[in-house]
Amino acid sequence: MHQVGHEWLDQPEHQRRSKQSGPSFVNRMDAEIAANVISVSAGKPTCGGQTYSACKRRPHVHHQDGKMALLVVCALFTLSCWVSFYFVLCNVNGRRSYEWNCRLVTLVHGILAVCITAYIGYVDGPWPFTYPGTKNTPLQISALVLSLGYFIFDMAWCVYFRTEGPVMLAHHTMSILGILLTLWLGESGIESCAVLFGSEITNPLLQARWFLKQTGRYGTWLGDVVDVLFVLLFVTMRIFVGGTMLYCELISPRPRFFIKCGGVAMYALSWVFMVDIVRFATRKRKGWQRQKDGLKESLTANGHEGKRD
């Protein structure tokens, strides 16, 4: 044992330090560089087996995943709120049909959506015709998540009860996909809120028309007022204002290509609805003309035609 100790003492000092202290400082630095520090391989910087840019993006990816998970939870929460509201109406208002209660939910959503998106566009900003493609604000996200839950509920209800045709189902599908895309990209929320405002502003009148029919009051002057307001609002908001909004969207360099495609699809769908509205307005005008002619015939039969004071 002493002999071994003497041999160790007889060795040069730098060899004794190497055996006593392990790898030298230079060797440790080489190992650390190889394991943890960025190296260049085939002309591309790497970091832990990934490209350096991917290594830098990892915190952003985790943040984005967490944000999307929160949005999913919020969307499920709003969906459960709309479903719960519908079932409460069915229990409280059980003497009415399922469609009656579903349209009450639709009416409430339309009023809420119009109020919130009007505040976003006219007060909170930004102005959608001037600043399309901007980052989503918390209020915009809240409005979109609220409507997303409703559209999912109403889509499922319409499919289950088979009450709507392919045009309305296409409208709901595009609305859901458009909101999801806007939330996923994190931008163009102001355009989506503007589209939501233009789409829902005629909704209360549409529901009022249905309720008037169910209660037997559609044939009165109130039904005529609702029809005239509905046609005027639809043509103004969905065709003229919507066309201007689409033009601003297409000429702006900020919005993504998919957002622009969604805007074109929604505007094209508005023209499909417009064709039906023109047919309805034509029938309505002919009905008024027949009523006017019938009134004249009634006056003639009673000897009042041409009466002068």
GROMACS .gro file of C-alpha atoms in nm:
model
  309
    1MET     CA    1   0.000   0.000   0.000
    2HIS     CA    2   0.289   0.238   0.084
    3GLN     CA    3   0.453   0.134  -0.240
    4VAL     CA    4   0.148   0.238  -0.434
    5GLY     CA    5   0.143   0.568  -0.247
    6HIS     CA    6   0.506   0.632  -0.336
    7GLU     CA    7   0.438   0.558  -0.701
    8TRP     CA    8   0.153   0.812  -0.690
    9LEU     CA    9   0.380   1.073  -0.535
   10ASP     CA   10   0.651   1.003  -0.791
   11GLN     CA   11   0.412   1.096  -1.077
   12PRO     CA   12   0.421   1.447  -1.222
   13GLU     CA   13   0.191   1.701  -1.057
   14HIS     CA   14  -0.038   1.752  -1.358
   15GLN     CA   15  -0.108   1.375  -1.374
   16ARG     CA   16  -0.192   1.362  -1.003
   17ARG     CA   17  -0.437   1.652  -1.044
   18SER     CA   18  -0.599   1.477  -1.340
   19LYS     CA   19  -0.660   1.154  -1.147
   20GLN     CA   20  -0.765   1.333  -0.830
   21SER     CA   21  -1.002   1.588  -0.977
   22GLY     CA   22  -1.153   1.395  -1.267
   23PRO     CA   23  -1.180   1.547  -1.613
   24SER     CA   24  -0.999   1.872  -1.662
   25PHE     CA   25  -1.178   2.205  -1.702
   26VAL     CA   26  -1.123   2.195  -2.076
   27ASN     CA   27  -1.268   1.844  -2.105
   28ARG     CA   28  -1.570   1.940  -1.896
   29MET     CA   29  -1.631   2.243  -2.113
   30ASP     CA   30  -1.609   2.027  -2.425
   31ALA     CA   31  -1.868   1.787  -2.285
   32GLU     CA   32  -2.096   2.072  -2.184
   33ILE     CA   33  -2.072   2.232  -2.524
   34ALA     CA   34  -2.150   1.900  -2.691
   35ALA     CA   35  -2.451   1.837  -2.466
   36ASN     CA   36  -2.608   2.175  -2.397
   37VAL     CA   37  -2.468   2.449  -2.611
   38ILE     CA   38  -2.569   2.523  -2.969
   39SER     CA   39  -2.355   2.352  -3.231
   40VAL     CA   40  -2.357   2.380  -3.605
   41SER     CA   41  -2.432   2.069  -3.803
   42ALA     CA   42  -2.468   2.063  -4.180
   43GLY     CA   43  -2.493   2.442  -4.187
   44LYS     CA   44  -2.801   2.451  -3.955
   45PRO     CA   45  -2.781   2.547  -3.586
   46THR     CA   46  -2.920   2.282  -3.355
   47CYS     CA   47  -3.036   2.276  -2.997
   48GLY     CA   48  -3.101   1.947  -2.823
   49GLY     CA   49  -3.153   1.765  -3.152
   50GLN     CA   50  -3.390   2.037  -3.283
   51THR     CA   51  -3.328   2.339  -3.497
   52TYR     CA   52  -3.243   2.653  -3.307
   53SER     CA   53  -3.557   2.828  -3.428
   54ALA     CA   54  -3.770   2.537  -3.304
   55CYS     CA   55  -3.590   2.552  -2.971
   56LYS     CA   56  -3.673   2.922  -2.944
   57ARG     CA   57  -4.037   2.861  -3.034
   58ARG     CA   58  -4.101   2.601  -2.765
   59PRO     CA   59  -4.219   2.848  -2.496
   60HIS     CA   60  -4.453   3.015  -2.749
   61VAL     CA   61  -4.594   2.677  -2.852
   62HIS     CA   62  -4.666   2.585  -2.491
   63HIS     CA   63  -4.832   2.923  -2.436
   64GLN     CA   64  -5.044   2.882  -2.750
   65ASP     CA   65  -5.152   2.532  -2.645
   66GLY     CA   66  -5.253   2.659  -2.303
   67LYS     CA   67  -5.450   2.945  -2.455
   68MET     CA   68  -5.637   2.713  -2.691
   69ALA     CA   69  -5.715   2.475  -2.406
   70LEU     CA   70  -5.865   2.766  -2.212
   71LEU     CA   71  -6.074   2.867  -2.515
   72VAL     CA   72  -6.204   2.511  -2.550
   73VAL     CA   73  -6.305   2.508  -2.184
   74CYS     CA   74  -6.481   2.844  -2.223
   75ALA     CA   75  -6.662   2.726  -2.538
   76LEU     CA   76  -6.782   2.413  -2.359
   77PHE     CA   77  -6.896   2.629  -2.070
   78THR     CA   78  -7.101   2.859  -2.294
   79LEU     CA   79  -7.244   2.557  -2.474
   80SER     CA   80  -7.355   2.410  -2.142
   81CYS     CA   81  -7.510   2.746  -2.048
   82TRP     CA   82  -7.718   2.760  -2.367
   83VAL     CA   83  -7.826   2.398  -2.328
   84SER     CA   84  -7.919   2.458  -1.964
   85PHE     CA   85  -8.113   2.770  -2.059
   86TYR     CA   86  -8.305   2.572  -2.320
   87PHE     CA   87  -8.398   2.296  -2.075
   88VAL     CA   88  -8.504   2.551  -1.814
   89LEU     CA   89  -8.737   2.708  -2.071
   90CYS     CA   90  -8.875   2.366  -2.161
   91ASN     CA   91  -8.954   2.296  -1.796
   92VAL     CA   92  -9.095   2.639  -1.715
   93ASN     CA   93  -9.275   2.681  -2.047
   94GLY     CA   94  -9.375   2.319  -2.097
   95ARG     CA   95  -9.705   2.394  -2.268
   96ARG     CA   96  -9.514   2.536  -2.564
   97SER     CA   97  -9.338   2.331  -2.830
   98TYR     CA   98  -8.968   2.254  -2.837
   99GLU     CA   99  -8.925   2.487  -3.133
  100TRP     CA  100  -9.092   2.770  -2.943
  101ASN     CA  101  -8.840   2.739  -2.660
  102CYS     CA  102  -8.548   2.697  -2.899
  103ARG     CA  103  -8.650   3.016  -3.078
  104LEU     CA  104  -8.660   3.193  -2.744
  105VAL     CA  105  -8.297   3.090  -2.695
  106THR     CA  106  -8.223   3.215  -3.047
  107LEU     CA  107  -8.392   3.546  -2.971
  108VAL     CA  108  -8.191   3.595  -2.651
  109HIS     CA  109  -7.867   3.513  -2.831
  110GLY     CA  110  -7.950   3.753  -3.113
  111ILE     CA  111  -8.013   4.040  -2.873
  112LEU     CA  112  -7.697   3.967  -2.671
  113ALA     CA  113  -7.481   3.927  -2.981
  114VAL     CA  114  -7.606   4.251  -3.138
  115CYS     CA  115  -7.554   4.451  -2.818
  116ILE     CA  116  -7.204   4.317  -2.749
  117THR     CA  117  -7.076   4.339  -3.106
  118ALA     CA  118  -7.226   4.688  -3.150
  119TYR     CA  119  -7.032   4.801  -2.844
  120ILE     CA  120  -6.717   4.637  -2.980
  121GLY     CA  121  -6.747   4.801  -3.321
  122TYR     CA  122  -6.867   5.148  -3.224
  123VAL     CA  123  -6.709   5.200  -2.880
  124ASP     CA  124  -6.433   4.953  -2.793
  125GLY     CA  125  -6.286   4.932  -3.144
  126PRO     CA  126  -6.100   4.905  -3.364
  127TRP     CA  127  -6.314   5.016  -3.658
  128PRO     CA  128  -6.355   4.702  -3.875
  129PHE     CA  129  -6.354   4.887  -4.207
  130THR     CA  130  -6.017   5.046  -4.133
  131TYR     CA  131  -5.829   4.790  -3.923
  132PRO     CA  132  -5.915   4.438  -4.038
  133GLY     CA  133  -5.678   4.159  -3.947
  134THR     CA  134  -5.578   4.303  -3.609
  135LYS     CA  135  -5.516   4.097  -3.296
  136ASN     CA  136  -5.816   3.977  -3.100
  137THR     CA  137  -5.909   4.170  -2.788
  138PRO     CA  138  -6.047   4.000  -2.475
  139LEU     CA  139  -6.394   4.143  -2.541
  140GLN     CA  140  -6.391   4.015  -2.899
  141ILE     CA  141  -6.287   3.670  -2.779
  142SER     CA  142  -6.567   3.670  -2.520
  143ALA     CA  143  -6.829   3.761  -2.781
  144LEU     CA  144  -6.705   3.496  -3.024
  145VAL     CA  145  -6.691   3.224  -2.759
  146LEU     CA  146  -7.044   3.313  -2.647
  147SER     CA  147  -7.176   3.281  -3.003
  148LEU     CA  148  -6.971   2.968  -3.069
  149GLY     CA  149  -7.150   2.786  -2.787
  150TYR     CA  150  -7.487   2.900  -2.921
  151PHE     CA  151  -7.419   2.798  -3.282
  152ILE     CA  152  -7.306   2.452  -3.172
  153PHE     CA  153  -7.624   2.413  -2.966
  154ASP     CA  154  -7.854   2.537  -3.242
  155MET     CA  155  -7.677   2.328  -3.505
  156ALA     CA  156  -7.723   2.013  -3.297
  157TRP     CA  157  -8.088   2.102  -3.229
  158CYS     CA  158  -8.164   2.160  -3.598
  159VAL     CA  159  -7.997   1.836  -3.702
  160TYR     CA  160  -8.178   1.638  -3.432
  161PHE     CA  161  -8.525   1.777  -3.505
  162ARG     CA  162  -8.462   1.821  -3.879
  163THR     CA  163  -8.625   2.162  -3.891
  164GLU     CA  164  -8.384   2.348  -4.121
  165GLY     CA  165  -8.275   2.305  -4.480
  166PRO     CA  166  -7.923   2.283  -4.622
  167VAL     CA  167  -7.883   2.660  -4.658
  168MET     CA  168  -7.933   2.731  -4.287
  169LEU     CA  169  -7.716   2.435  -4.189
  170ALA     CA  170  -7.444   2.568  -4.420
  171HIS     CA  171  -7.476   2.907  -4.251
  172HIS     CA  172  -7.432   2.753  -3.905
  173THR     CA  173  -7.140   2.539  -4.024
  174MET     CA  174  -6.955   2.835  -4.174
  175SER     CA  175  -7.023   3.042  -3.863
  176ILE     CA  176  -6.875   2.774  -3.637
  177LEU     CA  177  -6.570   2.721  -3.859
  178GLY     CA  178  -6.515   3.095  -3.898
  179ILE     CA  179  -6.524   3.157  -3.524
  180LEU     CA  180  -6.293   2.862  -3.458
  181LEU     CA  181  -6.045   2.986  -3.719
  182THR     CA  182  -6.051   3.337  -3.576
  183LEU     CA  183  -5.990   3.213  -3.224
  184TRP     CA  184  -5.714   2.976  -3.336
  185LEU     CA  185  -5.529   3.243  -3.534
  186GLY     CA  186  -5.572   3.502  -3.261
  187GLU     CA  187  -5.656   3.775  -3.511
  188SER     CA  188  -5.937   3.916  -3.730
  189GLY     CA  189  -6.171   3.914  -3.435
  190ILE     CA  190  -6.307   4.257  -3.526
  191GLU     CA  191  -6.421   4.135  -3.870
  192SER     CA  192  -6.584   3.829  -3.718
  193CYS     CA  193  -6.768   4.048  -3.468
  194ALA     CA  194  -6.879   4.278  -3.751
  195VAL     CA  195  -7.011   3.979  -3.947
  196LEU     CA  196  -7.183   3.853  -3.633
  197PHE     CA  197  -7.346   4.193  -3.584
  198GLY     CA  198  -7.471   4.208  -3.943
  199SER     CA  199  -7.598   3.851  -3.930
  200GLU     CA  200  -7.780   3.876  -3.598
  201ILE     CA  201  -7.932   4.223  -3.628
  202THR     CA  202  -8.220   4.082  -3.834
  203ASN     CA  203  -8.261   3.777  -3.611
  204PRO     CA  204  -8.500   3.931  -3.354
  205LEU     CA  205  -8.732   4.039  -3.636
  206LEU     CA  206  -8.719   3.692  -3.788
  207GLN     CA  207  -8.813   3.534  -3.457
  208ALA     CA  208  -9.086   3.795  -3.397
  209ARG     CA  209  -9.234   3.705  -3.735
  210TRP     CA  210  -9.246   3.336  -3.636
  211PHE     CA  211  -9.403   3.412  -3.296
  212LEU     CA  212  -9.667   3.633  -3.463
  213LYS     CA  213  -9.757   3.344  -3.691
  214GLN     CA  214  -9.788   3.104  -3.399
  215THR     CA  215 -10.016   3.341  -3.209
  216GLY     CA  216 -10.233   3.427  -3.509
  217ARG     CA  217 -10.125   3.793  -3.531
  218TYR     CA  218  -9.910   3.779  -3.841
  219GLY     CA  219 -10.195   3.893  -4.065
  220THR     CA  220 -10.227   4.223  -3.879
  221TRP     CA  221 -10.045   4.549  -3.943
  222LEU     CA  222  -9.781   4.441  -3.692
  223GLY     CA  223  -9.681   4.152  -3.919
  224ASP     CA  224  -9.645   4.392  -4.212
  225VAL     CA  225  -9.422   4.623  -4.008
  226VAL     CA  226  -9.199   4.333  -3.904
  227ASP     CA  227  -9.169   4.212  -4.265
  228VAL     CA  228  -9.080   4.557  -4.401
  229LEU     CA  229  -8.820   4.618  -4.130
  230PHE     CA  230  -8.670   4.274  -4.184
  231VAL     CA  231  -8.630   4.322  -4.560
  232LEU     CA  232  -8.485   4.672  -4.522
  233LEU     CA  233  -8.239   4.566  -4.252
  234PHE     CA  234  -8.131   4.257  -4.442
  235VAL     CA  235  -8.066   4.443  -4.767
  236THR     CA  236  -7.888   4.727  -4.589
  237MET     CA  237  -7.670   4.526  -4.351
  238ARG     CA  238  -7.608   4.198  -4.531
  239ILE     CA  239  -7.579   4.326  -4.888
  240PHE     CA  240  -7.459   4.688  -4.885
  241VAL     CA  241  -7.270   4.712  -4.555
  242GLY     CA  242  -7.155   4.350  -4.587
  243GLY     CA  243  -7.029   4.414  -4.939
  244THR     CA  244  -6.833   4.718  -4.820
  245MET     CA  245  -6.687   4.515  -4.535
  246LEU     CA  246  -6.583   4.240  -4.774
  247TYR     CA  247  -6.417   4.493  -5.006
  248CYS     CA  248  -6.215   4.639  -4.718
  249GLU     CA  249  -6.120   4.287  -4.612
  250LEU     CA  250  -5.999   4.185  -4.957
  251ILE     CA  251  -5.789   4.495  -5.029
  252SER     CA  252  -5.621   4.496  -4.687
  253PRO     CA  253  -5.286   4.312  -4.666
  254ARG     CA  254  -5.330   4.219  -4.299
  255PRO     CA  255  -5.605   3.952  -4.294
  256ARG     CA  256  -5.502   3.593  -4.367
  257PHE     CA  257  -5.602   3.426  -4.692
  258PHE     CA  258  -5.835   3.181  -4.515
  259ILE     CA  259  -6.014   3.467  -4.341
  260LYS     CA  260  -6.072   3.636  -4.675
  261CYS     CA  261  -6.208   3.312  -4.820
  262GLY     CA  262  -6.446   3.284  -4.526
  263GLY     CA  263  -6.567   3.638  -4.585
  264VAL     CA  264  -6.638   3.561  -4.950
  265ALA     CA  265  -6.828   3.245  -4.853
  266MET     CA  266  -7.045   3.427  -4.596
  267TYR     CA  267  -7.123   3.707  -4.841
  268ALA     CA  268  -7.216   3.455  -5.111
  269LEU     CA  269  -7.448   3.286  -4.863
  270SER     CA  270  -7.609   3.623  -4.794
  271TRP     CA  271  -7.696   3.646  -5.164
  272VAL     CA  272  -7.855   3.302  -5.146
  273PHE     CA  273  -8.076   3.430  -4.865
  274MET     CA  274  -8.134   3.746  -5.067
  275VAL     CA  275  -8.287   3.547  -5.352
  276ASP     CA  276  -8.540   3.395  -5.111
  277ILE     CA  277  -8.614   3.737  -4.964
  278VAL     CA  278  -8.679   3.886  -5.309
  279ARG     CA  279  -8.926   3.606  -5.377
  280PHE     CA  280  -9.090   3.667  -5.042
  281ALA     CA  281  -9.112   4.042  -5.104
  282THR     CA  282  -9.266   3.979  -5.445
  283ARG     CA  283  -9.533   3.754  -5.295
  284LYS     CA  284  -9.594   4.006  -5.019
  285ARG     CA  285  -9.641   4.291  -5.269
  286LYS     CA  286  -9.883   4.082  -5.474
  287GLY     CA  287 -10.076   4.001  -5.158
  288TRP     CA  288 -10.104   4.369  -5.071
  289GLN     CA  289 -10.217   4.442  -5.426
  290ARG     CA  290 -10.487   4.176  -5.403
  291GLN     CA  291 -10.606   4.318  -5.073
  292LYS     CA  292 -10.621   4.663  -5.227
  293ASP     CA  293 -10.814   4.535  -5.529
  294GLY     CA  294 -11.049   4.343  -5.300
  295LEU     CA  295 -11.113   4.658  -5.099
  296LYS     CA  296 -11.196   4.848  -5.417
  297GLU     CA  297 -11.435   4.574  -5.528
  298SER     CA  298 -11.601   4.580  -5.187
  299LEU     CA  299 -11.650   4.956  -5.207
  300THR     CA  300 -11.791   4.925  -5.559
  301ALA     CA  301 -12.036   4.654  -5.453
  302ASN     CA  302 -12.158   4.874  -5.168
  303GLY     CA  303 -12.200   5.174  -5.397
  304HIS     CA  304 -11.921   5.384  -5.243
  305GLU     CA  305 -11.693   5.407  -5.548
  306GLY     CA  306 -11.650   5.759  -5.667
  307LYS     CA  307 -11.821   5.907  -5.364
  308ARG     CA  308 -11.748   6.275  -5.312
  309ASP     CA  309 -11.792   6.490  -5.005
   0.00000   0.00000   0.00000
